[in-house]
CSV table of C-alpha atoms in Angstrom, one decimal:
chain,number,residue,atom,x,y,z
C,55,MET,CA,-33.6,21.9,-88.6
C,56,TRP,CA,-30.9,24.5,-87.9
C,57,THR,CA,-29.7,24.9,-84.3
C,58,PRO,CA,-29.7,28.4,-82.9
C,59,THR,CA,-26.0,29.0,-82.0
C,60,CYS,CA,-23.9,31.7,-80.4
C,61,LEU,CA,-20.1,31.5,-80.4
C,62,LEU,CA,-18.0,34.3,-78.9
C,63,GLY,CA,-14.2,34.1,-78.5
C,64,GLY,CA,-10.9,35.9,-78.1
C,65,ALA,CA,-8.1,36.6,-80.6
C,66,GLY,CA,-8.1,34.2,-83.5
C,67,ILE,CA,-11.8,33.3,-83.2
C,68,THR,CA,-14.5,34.7,-85.3
C,69,ASP,CA,-17.7,35.5,-83.4
C,70,ARG,CA,-20.8,33.8,-84.8
C,71,VAL,CA,-24.5,34.3,-83.9
C,72,ALA,CA,-26.7,32.2,-86.2
C,73,HIS,CA,-30.0,30.6,-86.9
C,74,GLY,CA,-32.1,32.8,-84.6
C,75,HIS,CA,-29.8,33.0,-81.6
C,76,ASP,CA,-29.4,36.4,-80.0
C,77,ALA,CA,-26.3,37.2,-77.9
C,78,ASP,CA,-28.1,39.9,-75.9
C,79,ARG,CA,-31.1,37.8,-74.8
C,80,PHE,CA,-31.2,35.7,-71.6
C,81,VAL,CA,-30.6,32.0,-72.1
C,82,GLU,CA,-30.4,29.1,-69.6
C,83,ILE,CA,-26.8,28.3,-68.6
C,84,GLY,CA,-27.4,25.1,-66.5
C,85,SER,CA,-24.4,23.9,-64.5
C,86,LEU,CA,-22.3,26.8,-65.5
C,87,THR,CA,-24.2,28.4,-62.6
C,88,LYS,CA,-21.9,26.4,-60.3
C,89,VAL,CA,-19.0,28.7,-61.3
C,90,LEU,CA,-21.0,31.6,-59.9
C,91,THR,CA,-21.8,29.8,-56.7
C,92,GLY,CA,-18.2,28.9,-56.2
C,93,THR,CA,-17.1,32.4,-56.9
C,94,VAL,CA,-19.5,33.8,-54.3
C,95,LEU,CA,-17.9,31.4,-51.8
C,96,ALA,CA,-14.3,32.5,-52.8
C,97,ARG,CA,-15.3,36.2,-52.5
C,98,LEU,CA,-16.8,35.6,-49.0
C,99,GLU,CA,-13.6,33.9,-47.9
C,100,ALA,CA,-11.5,36.8,-49.3
C,101,GLU,CA,-13.6,39.2,-47.4
C,102,GLY,CA,-13.3,37.1,-44.2
C,103,ASP,CA,-17.0,36.3,-43.9
C,104,LEU,CA,-16.8,32.6,-44.6
C,105,GLY,CA,-14.1,30.0,-45.5
C,106,PHE,CA,-13.6,27.1,-47.8
C,107,ASP,CA,-12.7,25.0,-44.8
C,108,THR,CA,-15.8,26.0,-42.7
C,109,PRO,CA,-17.5,22.8,-41.6
C,110,LEU,CA,-20.9,22.4,-43.1
C,111,GLU,CA,-22.4,21.6,-39.7
C,112,GLU,CA,-21.5,25.2,-38.6
C,113,CYS,CA,-23.7,26.6,-41.4
C,114,LEU,CA,-26.8,24.4,-41.3
C,115,ASP,CA,-28.5,23.2,-38.1
C,116,GLU,CA,-29.9,20.1,-39.9
C,117,VAL,CA,-26.5,18.6,-40.7
C,118,PRO,CA,-25.5,15.9,-38.2
C,119,ARG,CA,-22.4,16.5,-36.1
C,120,GLY,CA,-19.1,15.0,-37.2
C,121,THR,CA,-19.6,14.4,-40.9
C,122,GLY,CA,-16.3,16.1,-41.7
C,123,ILE,CA,-17.8,17.8,-44.7
C,124,THR,CA,-16.6,21.4,-45.4
C,125,LEU,CA,-17.7,24.0,-47.9
C,126,ARG,CA,-14.5,23.1,-49.9
C,127,HIS,CA,-15.7,19.5,-50.3
C,128,LEU,CA,-19.0,20.8,-51.7
C,129,ALA,CA,-17.2,23.2,-54.1
C,130,GLU,CA,-14.8,20.5,-55.3
C,131,HIS,CA,-17.4,17.7,-55.6
C,132,THR,CA,-15.6,15.6,-52.9
C,133,SER,CA,-18.4,15.7,-50.2
C,134,GLY,CA,-19.6,12.2,-51.0
C,135,LEU,CA,-23.0,13.4,-51.9
C,136,PRO,CA,-24.6,11.7,-55.0
C,137,ARG,CA,-25.1,13.5,-58.3
C,138,LEU,CA,-28.8,14.1,-58.0
C,139,PRO,CA,-31.3,14.7,-55.1
C,140,ALA,CA,-33.8,12.0,-54.4
C,141,GLY,CA,-37.1,11.9,-52.6
C,142,PRO,CA,-38.7,9.2,-50.5
C,143,ALA,CA,-37.4,5.7,-51.2
C,144,GLY,CA,-34.7,7.1,-53.4
C,145,LEU,CA,-37.1,8.2,-56.1
C,146,PRO,CA,-36.5,11.4,-58.1
C,147,THR,CA,-38.1,14.5,-56.6
C,148,GLY,CA,-40.1,15.3,-59.7
C,149,PRO,CA,-41.5,13.7,-62.9
C,150,PRO,CA,-39.0,12.7,-65.7
C,151,ASP,CA,-39.8,15.7,-67.8
C,152,ASP,CA,-39.3,18.1,-64.8
C,153,PRO,CA,-37.0,16.3,-62.3
C,154,TYR,CA,-36.4,19.3,-60.0
C,155,ALA,CA,-40.0,20.4,-59.7
C,156,GLY,CA,-40.5,19.1,-56.1
C,157,PHE,CA,-37.0,19.9,-54.9
C,158,THR,CA,-37.8,22.7,-52.5
C,159,GLU,CA,-35.7,24.2,-49.7
C,160,THR,CA,-37.9,22.3,-47.2
C,161,ALA,CA,-37.2,19.1,-49.0
C,162,LEU,CA,-33.4,19.8,-49.1
C,163,ARG,CA,-33.3,20.7,-45.4
C,164,GLU,CA,-35.1,17.5,-44.5
C,165,SER,CA,-32.7,15.4,-46.6
C,166,LEU,CA,-29.7,17.0,-44.7
C,167,ARG,CA,-30.8,15.2,-41.5
C,168,ASP,CA,-29.7,12.0,-43.2
C,169,LEU,CA,-26.5,13.4,-44.6
C,170,ASP,CA,-24.3,10.9,-42.8
C,171,ARG,CA,-26.2,8.1,-44.4
C,172,LEU,CA,-26.1,9.7,-47.9
C,173,THR,CA,-22.3,10.1,-47.7
C,174,ALA,CA,-21.5,6.8,-45.9
C,175,GLY,CA,-18.4,5.3,-47.5
C,176,ARG,CA,-18.2,8.0,-50.2
C,177,SER,CA,-16.6,11.0,-48.5
C,178,GLY,CA,-13.5,12.3,-50.1
C,179,ARG,CA,-14.2,10.6,-53.4
C,180,GLU,CA,-14.7,13.0,-56.4
C,181,GLU,CA,-18.2,12.7,-57.8
C,182,TYR,CA,-19.8,15.5,-59.7
C,183,SER,CA,-22.8,16.5,-57.6
C,184,ASN,CA,-25.7,18.8,-58.4
C,185,LEU,CA,-27.0,18.0,-54.9
C,186,GLY,CA,-23.7,19.2,-53.4
C,187,TYR,CA,-24.0,22.6,-55.0
C,188,ALA,CA,-27.6,22.9,-53.9
C,189,VAL,CA,-26.4,22.3,-50.3
C,190,LEU,CA,-23.5,24.8,-50.8
C,191,GLY,CA,-25.9,27.5,-52.0
C,192,LEU,CA,-28.2,26.8,-49.0
C,193,ALA,CA,-25.2,27.1,-46.7
C,194,LEU,CA,-24.2,30.5,-48.2
C,195,THR,CA,-27.7,32.0,-48.0
C,196,THR,CA,-28.3,30.7,-44.5
C,197,VAL,CA,-25.1,32.0,-43.0
C,198,THR,CA,-25.3,35.4,-44.7
C,199,GLY,CA,-29.0,35.9,-44.4
C,200,CYS,CA,-29.0,37.0,-48.0
C,201,SER,CA,-30.9,35.6,-51.0
C,202,TYR,CA,-28.9,33.9,-53.7
C,203,GLN,CA,-29.5,36.7,-56.1
C,204,ARG,CA,-28.3,39.3,-53.6
C,205,LEU,CA,-25.1,37.3,-53.0
C,206,LEU,CA,-24.5,37.1,-56.7
C,207,ASP,CA,-25.1,40.8,-57.3
C,208,THR,CA,-23.1,42.0,-54.3
C,209,HIS,CA,-20.1,39.8,-54.6
C,210,VAL,CA,-19.7,39.0,-58.3
C,211,LEU,CA,-21.8,41.0,-60.8
C,212,LEU,CA,-21.6,44.5,-59.4
C,213,PRO,CA,-17.8,44.4,-58.6
C,214,LEU,CA,-17.2,43.2,-62.2
C,215,GLY,CA,-19.4,46.0,-63.6
C,216,LEU,CA,-21.9,43.6,-65.1
C,217,GLY,CA,-24.9,45.1,-63.2
C,218,ALA,CA,-27.4,43.7,-60.7
C,219,GLY,CA,-29.6,41.0,-62.2
C,220,ALA,CA,-27.4,40.5,-65.3
C,221,MET,CA,-27.5,36.9,-64.3
C,222,THR,CA,-30.7,35.7,-62.7
C,223,ALA,CA,-33.1,32.8,-62.3
C,224,THR,CA,-36.1,34.9,-63.3
C,225,PRO,CA,-35.3,37.1,-66.4
C,226,PRO,CA,-38.1,39.0,-68.0
C,227,GLU,CA,-40.3,36.8,-70.2
C,228,GLY,CA,-39.9,39.1,-73.2
C,229,ARG,CA,-36.1,38.9,-73.0
C,230,ARG,CA,-35.8,35.1,-72.8
C,231,LEU,CA,-34.5,33.0,-75.7
C,232,VAL,CA,-35.9,29.5,-75.4
C,233,PRO,CA,-35.8,26.3,-77.4
C,234,ARG,CA,-38.7,25.7,-79.8
C,235,ASP,CA,-40.2,22.6,-81.5
C,236,LEU,CA,-40.6,21.9,-85.2
C,237,PHE,CA,-43.7,24.1,-85.2
C,238,GLY,CA,-42.1,27.0,-83.5
C,239,ARG,CA,-43.7,26.5,-80.2
C,240,PRO,CA,-41.7,27.0,-77.0
C,241,ARG,CA,-40.6,23.7,-75.5
C,242,PRO,CA,-41.4,23.1,-71.8
C,243,LEU,CA,-38.5,24.0,-69.4
C,244,TRP,CA,-37.3,22.4,-66.2
C,245,THR,CA,-38.2,24.1,-62.9
C,246,LEU,CA,-34.9,25.3,-61.7
C,247,THR,CA,-35.9,28.2,-59.3
C,248,GLY,CA,-36.1,26.1,-56.2
C,249,ALA,CA,-33.3,24.6,-54.1
C,250,ILE,CA,-31.4,23.5,-57.2
C,251,LEU,CA,-30.9,27.1,-58.3
C,252,PRO,CA,-27.2,27.4,-57.1
C,253,ALA,CA,-26.4,24.2,-59.1
C,254,GLY,CA,-28.0,25.1,-62.4
C,255,GLY,CA,-30.8,27.6,-62.4
C,256,LEU,CA,-29.3,30.9,-63.8
C,257,TRP,CA,-30.0,32.6,-67.0
C,258,SER,CA,-27.6,35.1,-68.7
C,259,SER,CA,-27.0,36.7,-72.0
C,260,CYS,CA,-24.1,35.3,-73.9
C,261,ARG,CA,-22.4,38.7,-74.0
C,262,THR,CA,-22.6,38.9,-70.2
C,263,LEU,CA,-21.4,35.4,-69.8
C,264,ALA,CA,-18.4,36.1,-72.1
C,265,ASP,CA,-17.5,39.2,-70.1
C,266,LEU,CA,-17.7,37.1,-66.9
C,267,LEU,CA,-15.4,34.4,-68.5
C,268,VAL,CA,-12.8,37.0,-69.5
C,269,ALA,CA,-12.9,38.7,-66.1
C,270,LEU,CA,-12.6,35.5,-64.0
C,271,LEU,CA,-10.2,33.4,-66.1
C,272,VAL,CA,-8.3,35.7,-68.4
C,273,GLU,CA,-7.9,39.0,-66.4
C,274,ARG,CA,-8.2,37.1,-63.1
C,275,ARG,CA,-9.8,40.2,-61.5
C,276,PHE,CA,-10.7,38.2,-58.4
C,277,GLY,CA,-7.3,36.4,-58.3
C,278,ASP,CA,-7.1,32.6,-58.5
C,279,PRO,CA,-10.4,31.3,-60.0
C,280,ALA,CA,-12.8,29.4,-57.8
C,281,PRO,CA,-12.4,25.6,-57.6
C,282,SER,CA,-15.8,25.3,-59.3
C,283,TRP,CA,-14.0,25.5,-62.6
C,284,LEU,CA,-13.0,22.1,-64.1
C,285,ARG,CA,-9.3,21.7,-65.0
C,286,GLY,CA,-7.5,20.3,-68.0
C,287,PRO,CA,-4.0,20.8,-69.4
C,288,SER,CA,-3.3,24.5,-69.1
C,289,LEU,CA,-7.0,25.4,-69.1
C,290,ARG,CA,-10.1,25.9,-67.0
C,291,TRP,CA,-13.6,25.2,-68.3
C,292,HIS,CA,-17.2,24.3,-67.4
C,293,ASP,CA,-20.3,23.3,-69.3
C,294,GLY,CA,-24.0,23.3,-68.6
C,295,ALA,CA,-27.1,21.7,-70.0
C,296,THR,CA,-30.8,22.0,-69.3
C,297,ARG,CA,-33.7,20.4,-71.1
C,298,GLY,CA,-33.2,22.4,-74.3
C,299,SER,CA,-30.0,24.6,-73.9
C,300,SER,CA,-26.3,23.8,-73.6
C,301,VAL,CA,-23.2,25.9,-73.0
C,302,VAL,CA,-19.5,25.5,-72.8
C,303,ALA,CA,-17.0,28.1,-71.5
C,304,VAL,CA,-13.3,27.6,-71.9
C,305,ALA,CA,-10.1,29.7,-71.2
C,306,TYR,CA,-6.5,28.7,-71.6
C,307,ASP,CA,-3.8,30.0,-69.3
C,308,ASP,CA,-2.3,31.8,-72.3
C,309,GLY,CA,-5.4,33.9,-72.7
C,310,ARG,CA,-7.3,32.1,-75.4
C,311,TRP,CA,-11.0,31.7,-74.7
C,312,VAL,CA,-14.3,30.7,-76.2
C,313,LEU,CA,-17.9,30.6,-75.2
C,314,VAL,CA,-20.5,28.6,-77.1
C,315,HIS,CA,-24.2,28.4,-76.4
C,316,ARG,CA,-26.7,26.4,-78.4
C,317,LEU,CA,-30.4,25.6,-78.1
C,318,GLY,CA,-29.4,21.9,-78.4
C,319,ASP,CA,-27.5,19.1,-76.8
C,320,VAL,CA,-24.2,19.7,-74.9
C,321,ALA,CA,-22.2,17.2,-77.0
C,322,GLY,CA,-22.5,19.3,-80.2
C,323,THR,CA,-21.8,22.4,-78.2
C,324,GLY,CA,-18.5,21.0,-76.9
C,325,ASP,CA,-17.5,19.9,-80.4
C,326,LEU,CA,-18.1,23.4,-81.7
C,327,ALA,CA,-16.0,24.9,-79.0
C,328,THR,CA,-13.1,22.5,-79.7
C,329,ARG,CA,-13.2,23.3,-83.4
C,330,ALA,CA,-13.1,27.0,-82.7
C,331,LEU,CA,-10.1,26.7,-80.5
C,332,ARG,CA,-8.3,24.5,-83.0
C,333,ALA,CA,-8.1,27.5,-85.2
C,334,THR,CA,-5.9,29.1,-82.7
C,335,THR,CA,-2.2,28.3,-81.9
C,336,PRO,CA,-1.3,26.0,-80.2
C,337,PRO,CA,-4.2,23.6,-80.7
C,338,PRO,CA,-6.1,22.7,-77.5
C,339,THR,CA,-6.3,19.3,-75.8
C,340,GLY,CA,-8.3,17.8,-73.0
C,341,LEU,CA,-11.3,20.1,-73.4
C,342,LEU,CA,-14.3,18.0,-72.1
C,343,ARG,CA,-14.8,15.3,-69.5
């Protein structure tokens, strides 16, 4: 079965939209959402509203005093928080086929009361954390009094000319492109509209995502990119994966860039991005974790 694929890139890369993909329809972008959350934080700091080094306890009343965790720690995955949220007795918050279904804002706020226990002996150590970005998103919305969507529209999308709602957790049903099974039926999706949204719940068209990649990493329209981007030799990148979609966005310091989205697993998506960049000069190294 062919995998719907969209590949967009800069000079030296031939765009490809194949096997039923559509570069203008909304697709899930998973953890690439973290780049948007981090960029909102960077913009708020540039505007003097909030800082990377603001203590988390100053943003959320539920956080115990003296944890030492700052918003920078959350953005750089060094807060000591584990990768995934957990419910009572350390069990996942939702069923295996929908792990974030029960991860509400109320559940997140309750978990913050035990933050010192969750991070005991782990603070300062780099560990990729979806939970950390859920907490960061909650801090941003709580301090500003704005919804996540309003923060995204006001501080990122509108200033870049991409339009309010160009990236959203709730795109119109008729404009969504979703994975399908062998019989053409839509596959069930994870619930990512709750507290986990700032870590992985956004949808975007690939064209909009490519415009964002160029604006943030090639043109540097907001200055230095947010620390949410992962680093390699002379490049910044991030990937994302949900139950049925995967994406990789990469830009080199010399201006080369590529965006790949597939309705398939992230490993194949990363391989396709690497092959596309190998057609450029010089060949890339160190693309994926």
